Tab-separated table of C-alpha atoms in Angstrom:
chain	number	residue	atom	x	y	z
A	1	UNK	CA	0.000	0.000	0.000
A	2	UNK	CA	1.629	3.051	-0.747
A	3	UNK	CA	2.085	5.982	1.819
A	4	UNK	CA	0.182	8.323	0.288
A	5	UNK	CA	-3.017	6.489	0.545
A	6	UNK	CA	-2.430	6.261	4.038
A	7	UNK	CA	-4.428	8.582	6.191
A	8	UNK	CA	-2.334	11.920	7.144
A	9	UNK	CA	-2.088	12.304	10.955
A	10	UNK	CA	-0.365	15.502	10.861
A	11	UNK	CA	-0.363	17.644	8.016
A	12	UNK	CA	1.342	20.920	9.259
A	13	UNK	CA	5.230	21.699	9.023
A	14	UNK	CA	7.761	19.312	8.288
A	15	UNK	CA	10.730	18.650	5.920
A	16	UNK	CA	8.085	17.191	3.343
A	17	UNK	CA	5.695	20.604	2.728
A	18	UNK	CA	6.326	23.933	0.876
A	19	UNK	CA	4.811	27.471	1.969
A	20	UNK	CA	1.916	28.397	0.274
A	21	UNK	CA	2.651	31.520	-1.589
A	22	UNK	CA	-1.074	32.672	-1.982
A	23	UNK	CA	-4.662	31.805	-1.153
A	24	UNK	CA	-6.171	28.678	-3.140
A	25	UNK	CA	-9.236	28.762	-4.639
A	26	UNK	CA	-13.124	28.980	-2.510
A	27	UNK	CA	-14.972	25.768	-2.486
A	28	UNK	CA	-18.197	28.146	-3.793
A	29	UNK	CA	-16.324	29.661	-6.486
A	30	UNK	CA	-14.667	26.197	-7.437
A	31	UNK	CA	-18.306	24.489	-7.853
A	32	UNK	CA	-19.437	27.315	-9.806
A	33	UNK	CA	-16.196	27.172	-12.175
A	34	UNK	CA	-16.674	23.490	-12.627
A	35	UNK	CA	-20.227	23.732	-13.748
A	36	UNK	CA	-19.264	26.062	-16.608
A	37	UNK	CA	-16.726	23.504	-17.540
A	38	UNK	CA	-18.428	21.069	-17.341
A	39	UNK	CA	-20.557	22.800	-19.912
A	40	UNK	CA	-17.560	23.179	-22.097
A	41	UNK	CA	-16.232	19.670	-21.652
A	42	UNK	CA	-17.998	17.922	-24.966
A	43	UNK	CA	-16.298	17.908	-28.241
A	44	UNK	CA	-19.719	19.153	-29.736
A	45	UNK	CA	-20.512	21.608	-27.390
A	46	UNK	CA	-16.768	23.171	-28.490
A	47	UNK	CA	-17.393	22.537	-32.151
A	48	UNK	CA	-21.000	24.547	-31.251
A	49	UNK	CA	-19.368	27.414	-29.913
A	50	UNK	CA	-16.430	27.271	-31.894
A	51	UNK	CA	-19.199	27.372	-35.153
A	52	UNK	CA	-21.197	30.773	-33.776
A	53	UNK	CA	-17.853	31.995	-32.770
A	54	UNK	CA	-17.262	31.651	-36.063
A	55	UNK	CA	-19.271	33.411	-37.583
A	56	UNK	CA	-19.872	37.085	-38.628
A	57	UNK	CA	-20.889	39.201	-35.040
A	58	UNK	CA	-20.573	35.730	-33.663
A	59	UNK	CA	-24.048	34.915	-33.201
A	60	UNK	CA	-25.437	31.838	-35.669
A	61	UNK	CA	-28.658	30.316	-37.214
A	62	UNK	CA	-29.678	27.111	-35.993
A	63	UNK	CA	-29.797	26.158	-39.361
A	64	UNK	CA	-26.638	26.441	-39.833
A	65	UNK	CA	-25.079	24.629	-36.935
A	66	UNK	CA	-26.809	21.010	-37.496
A	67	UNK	CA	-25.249	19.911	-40.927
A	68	UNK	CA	-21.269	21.114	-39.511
A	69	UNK	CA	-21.123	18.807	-36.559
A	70	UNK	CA	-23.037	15.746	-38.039
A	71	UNK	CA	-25.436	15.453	-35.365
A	72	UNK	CA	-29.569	15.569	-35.227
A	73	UNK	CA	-31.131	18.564	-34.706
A	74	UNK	CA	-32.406	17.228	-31.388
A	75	UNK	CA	-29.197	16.827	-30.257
A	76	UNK	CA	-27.939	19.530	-30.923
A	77	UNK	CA	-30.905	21.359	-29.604
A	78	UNK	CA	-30.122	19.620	-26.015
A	79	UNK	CA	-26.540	20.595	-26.674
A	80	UNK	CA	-27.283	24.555	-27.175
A	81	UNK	CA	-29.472	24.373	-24.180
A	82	UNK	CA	-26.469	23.480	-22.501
A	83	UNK	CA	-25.002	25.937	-23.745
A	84	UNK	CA	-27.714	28.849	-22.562
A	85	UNK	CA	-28.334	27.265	-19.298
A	86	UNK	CA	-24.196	27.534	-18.386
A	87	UNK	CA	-24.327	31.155	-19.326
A	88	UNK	CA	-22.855	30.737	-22.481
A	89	UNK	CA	-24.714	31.400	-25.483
A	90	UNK	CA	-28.255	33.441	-25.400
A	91	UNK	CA	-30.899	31.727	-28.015
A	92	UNK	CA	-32.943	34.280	-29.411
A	93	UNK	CA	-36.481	33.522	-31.774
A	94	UNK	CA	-36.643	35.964	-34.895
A	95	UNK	CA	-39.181	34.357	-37.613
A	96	UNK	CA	-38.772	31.094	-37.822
A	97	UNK	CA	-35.204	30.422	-37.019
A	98	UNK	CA	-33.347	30.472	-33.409
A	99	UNK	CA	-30.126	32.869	-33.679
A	100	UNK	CA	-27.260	31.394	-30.695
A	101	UNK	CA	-24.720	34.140	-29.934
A	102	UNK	CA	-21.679	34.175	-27.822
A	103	UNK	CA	-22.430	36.020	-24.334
A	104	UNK	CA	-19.512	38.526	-24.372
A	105	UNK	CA	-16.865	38.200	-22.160
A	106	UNK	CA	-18.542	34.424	-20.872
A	107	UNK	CA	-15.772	33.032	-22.021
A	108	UNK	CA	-13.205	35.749	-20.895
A	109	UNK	CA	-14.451	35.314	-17.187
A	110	UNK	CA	-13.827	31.144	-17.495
A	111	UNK	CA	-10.329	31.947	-18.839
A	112	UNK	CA	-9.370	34.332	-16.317
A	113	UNK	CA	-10.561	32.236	-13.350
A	114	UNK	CA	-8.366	29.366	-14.840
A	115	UNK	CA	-5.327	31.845	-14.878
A	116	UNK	CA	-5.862	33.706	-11.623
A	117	UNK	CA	-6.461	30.507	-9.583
A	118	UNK	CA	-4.615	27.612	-11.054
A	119	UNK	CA	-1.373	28.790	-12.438
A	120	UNK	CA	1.744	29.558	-10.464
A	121	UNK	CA	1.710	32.415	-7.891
A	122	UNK	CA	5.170	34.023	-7.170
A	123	UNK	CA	7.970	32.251	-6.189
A	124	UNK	CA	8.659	33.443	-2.220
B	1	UNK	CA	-43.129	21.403	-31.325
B	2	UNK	CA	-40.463	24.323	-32.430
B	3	UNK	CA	-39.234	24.521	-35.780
B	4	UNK	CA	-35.737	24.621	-34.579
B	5	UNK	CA	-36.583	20.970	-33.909
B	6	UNK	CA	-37.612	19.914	-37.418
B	7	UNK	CA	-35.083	18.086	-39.701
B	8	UNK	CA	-32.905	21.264	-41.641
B	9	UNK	CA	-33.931	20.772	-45.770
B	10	UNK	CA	-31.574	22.983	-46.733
B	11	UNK	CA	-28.916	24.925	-44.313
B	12	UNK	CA	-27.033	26.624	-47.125
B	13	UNK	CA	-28.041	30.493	-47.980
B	14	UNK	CA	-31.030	32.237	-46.984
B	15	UNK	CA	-31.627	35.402	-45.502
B	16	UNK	CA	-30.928	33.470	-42.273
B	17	UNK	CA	-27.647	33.625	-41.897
B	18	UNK	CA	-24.695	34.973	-41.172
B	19	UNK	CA	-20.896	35.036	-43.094
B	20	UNK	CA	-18.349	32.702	-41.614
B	21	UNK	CA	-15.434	34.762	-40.613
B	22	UNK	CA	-12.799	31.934	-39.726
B	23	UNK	CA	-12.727	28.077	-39.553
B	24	UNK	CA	-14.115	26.449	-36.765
B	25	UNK	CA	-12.076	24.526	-34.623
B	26	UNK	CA	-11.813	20.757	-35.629
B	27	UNK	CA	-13.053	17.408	-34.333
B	28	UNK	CA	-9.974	16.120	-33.605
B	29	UNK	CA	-8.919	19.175	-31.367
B	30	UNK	CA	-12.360	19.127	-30.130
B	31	UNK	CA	-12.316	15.904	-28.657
B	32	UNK	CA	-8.673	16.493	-27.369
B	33	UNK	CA	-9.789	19.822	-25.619
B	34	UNK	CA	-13.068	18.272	-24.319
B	35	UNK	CA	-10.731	15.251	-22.533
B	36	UNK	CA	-8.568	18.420	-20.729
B	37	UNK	CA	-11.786	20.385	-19.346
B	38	UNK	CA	-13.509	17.173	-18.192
B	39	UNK	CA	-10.299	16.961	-16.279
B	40	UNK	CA	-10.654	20.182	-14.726
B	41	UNK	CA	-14.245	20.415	-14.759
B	42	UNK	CA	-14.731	19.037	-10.645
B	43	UNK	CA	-14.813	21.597	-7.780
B	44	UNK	CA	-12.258	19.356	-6.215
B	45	UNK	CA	-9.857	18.931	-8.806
B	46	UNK	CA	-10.193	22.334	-9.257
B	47	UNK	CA	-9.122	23.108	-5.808
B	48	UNK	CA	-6.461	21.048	-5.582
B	49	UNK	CA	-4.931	21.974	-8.646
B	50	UNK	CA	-5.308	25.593	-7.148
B	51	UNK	CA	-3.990	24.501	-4.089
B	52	UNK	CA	-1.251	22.749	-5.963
B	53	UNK	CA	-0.586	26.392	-7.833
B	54	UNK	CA	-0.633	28.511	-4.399
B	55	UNK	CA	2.461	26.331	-3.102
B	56	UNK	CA	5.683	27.461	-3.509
B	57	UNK	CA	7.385	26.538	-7.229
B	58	UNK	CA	3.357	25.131	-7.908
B	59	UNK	CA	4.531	21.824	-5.984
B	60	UNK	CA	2.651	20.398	-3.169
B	61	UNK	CA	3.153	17.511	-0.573
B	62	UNK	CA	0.234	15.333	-1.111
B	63	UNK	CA	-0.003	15.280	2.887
B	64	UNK	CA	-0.261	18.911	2.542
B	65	UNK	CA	-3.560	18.391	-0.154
B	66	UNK	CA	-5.631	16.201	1.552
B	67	UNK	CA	-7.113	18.175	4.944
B	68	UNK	CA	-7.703	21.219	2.711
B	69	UNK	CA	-10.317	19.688	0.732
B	70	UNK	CA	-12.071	17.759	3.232
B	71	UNK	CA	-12.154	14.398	1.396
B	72	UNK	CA	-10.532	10.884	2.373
B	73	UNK	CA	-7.084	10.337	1.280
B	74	UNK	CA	-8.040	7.217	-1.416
B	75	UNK	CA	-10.569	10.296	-2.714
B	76	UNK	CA	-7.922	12.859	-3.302
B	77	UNK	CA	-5.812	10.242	-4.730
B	78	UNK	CA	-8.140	9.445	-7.622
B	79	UNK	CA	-8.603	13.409	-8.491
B	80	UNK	CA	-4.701	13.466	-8.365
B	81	UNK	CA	-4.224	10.573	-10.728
B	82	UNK	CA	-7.322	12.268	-13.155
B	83	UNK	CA	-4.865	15.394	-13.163
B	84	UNK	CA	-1.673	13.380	-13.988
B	85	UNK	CA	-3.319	11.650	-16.794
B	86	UNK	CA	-4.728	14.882	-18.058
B	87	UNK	CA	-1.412	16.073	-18.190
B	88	UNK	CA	-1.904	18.731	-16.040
B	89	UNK	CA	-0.059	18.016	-13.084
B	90	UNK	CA	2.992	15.527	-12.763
B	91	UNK	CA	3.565	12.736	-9.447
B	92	UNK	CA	7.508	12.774	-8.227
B	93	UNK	CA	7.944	10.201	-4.967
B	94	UNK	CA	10.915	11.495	-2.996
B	95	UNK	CA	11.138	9.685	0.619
B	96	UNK	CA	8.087	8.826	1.918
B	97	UNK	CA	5.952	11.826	0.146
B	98	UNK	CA	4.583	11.967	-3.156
B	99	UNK	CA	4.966	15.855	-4.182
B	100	UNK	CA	2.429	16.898	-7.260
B	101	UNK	CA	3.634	19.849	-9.638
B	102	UNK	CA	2.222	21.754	-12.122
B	103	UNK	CA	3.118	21.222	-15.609
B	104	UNK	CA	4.651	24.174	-17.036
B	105	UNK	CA	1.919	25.615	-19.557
B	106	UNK	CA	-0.349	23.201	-19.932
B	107	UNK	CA	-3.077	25.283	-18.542
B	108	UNK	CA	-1.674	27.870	-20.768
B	109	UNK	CA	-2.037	25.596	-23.827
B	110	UNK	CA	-6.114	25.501	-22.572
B	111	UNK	CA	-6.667	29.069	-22.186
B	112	UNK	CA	-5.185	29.663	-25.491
B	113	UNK	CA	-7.294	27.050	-27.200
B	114	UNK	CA	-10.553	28.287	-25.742
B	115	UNK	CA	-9.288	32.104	-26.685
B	116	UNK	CA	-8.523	30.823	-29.857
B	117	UNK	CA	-11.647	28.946	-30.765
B	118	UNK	CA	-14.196	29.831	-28.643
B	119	UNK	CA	-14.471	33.858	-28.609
B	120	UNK	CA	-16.225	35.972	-31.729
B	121	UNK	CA	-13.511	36.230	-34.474
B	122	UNK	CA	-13.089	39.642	-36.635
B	123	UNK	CA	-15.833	41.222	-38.314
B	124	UNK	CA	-16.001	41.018	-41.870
């Protein structure tokens, strides 16, 4: 069995353990980070957003999101909801087709959690 | 039943839709991305990562990682070995301790991926 499965008795000081340089991440803001990822974590969710990302003003027709990723429109309705519900994308009606658009700066606020909270702090 | 349901006849043209301004990103990268954020896409993987990157030199003591998060040792050995295999963290033994690092830009190489694919491109 190796040691580190071993329940710690003492966890504090000691030869083994490095100072921590900053303050890790909340347990609230870490379950509200994960859900978003979680969102994210699907390769057609990313080819989704990657597609209205892509295009112009980056907002997209339903229409023309299906045939791209190879998938039935069903799923990829449950896929864009998803999408919405994470915070994502907003879904807008206008005639008969449903227009997804990035929700600007969504993304920016996923990406800068990631950097503030899991990269290296300064060295002491 | 909404029409964004129905079975697309034709997805090419139209007064529907929008210009492409850039490729979107592939499936293969898709699928390789997805595999990193389902890594990081758990509050407690997130926090020990974090807890990981708020050491000193982003290496932590296991013995220092397990009280912080509250679950049993077998627990935050799984999450740790979900990291490793994500790449996102490596597992060095010295002595009795296992110490987990971060690996040098690999949350770097996500950030940029989801900058690169997943926010609006130029307009045209």
């Amino acid at each position: 069995m190796a040691l580190d499965l071993l329940p710690v008795v003492s966890a504090t000081g000691g030869a083994c353990c490095t100072p921590l340089t900053r303050d890790a991440i909340t347990e609230q803001a870490a379950v509200g980070l994960s859900q978003v990822l979680k969102a994210l974590a699907d390769p057609a969710r990313l080819r989704l957003l990657s597609l209205i990302a892509s295009h112009d003003g980056a907002e997209a027709c339903v229409c023309d999101l299906t045939e791209p990723v190879g998938l039935s429109q069903p799923t990829v309705s449950h896929h864009l909801k998803v999408l919405v519900d994470a915070g994502l994308v907003t879904r807008d009606k206008r005639g008969v087709w449903a227009y997804y658009a990035l929700v600007p700066g969504a993304l920016d606020a996923v990406t800068h959690q990631l950097g503030t909270h899991l990269t290296a702090g300064a060295a002491s």
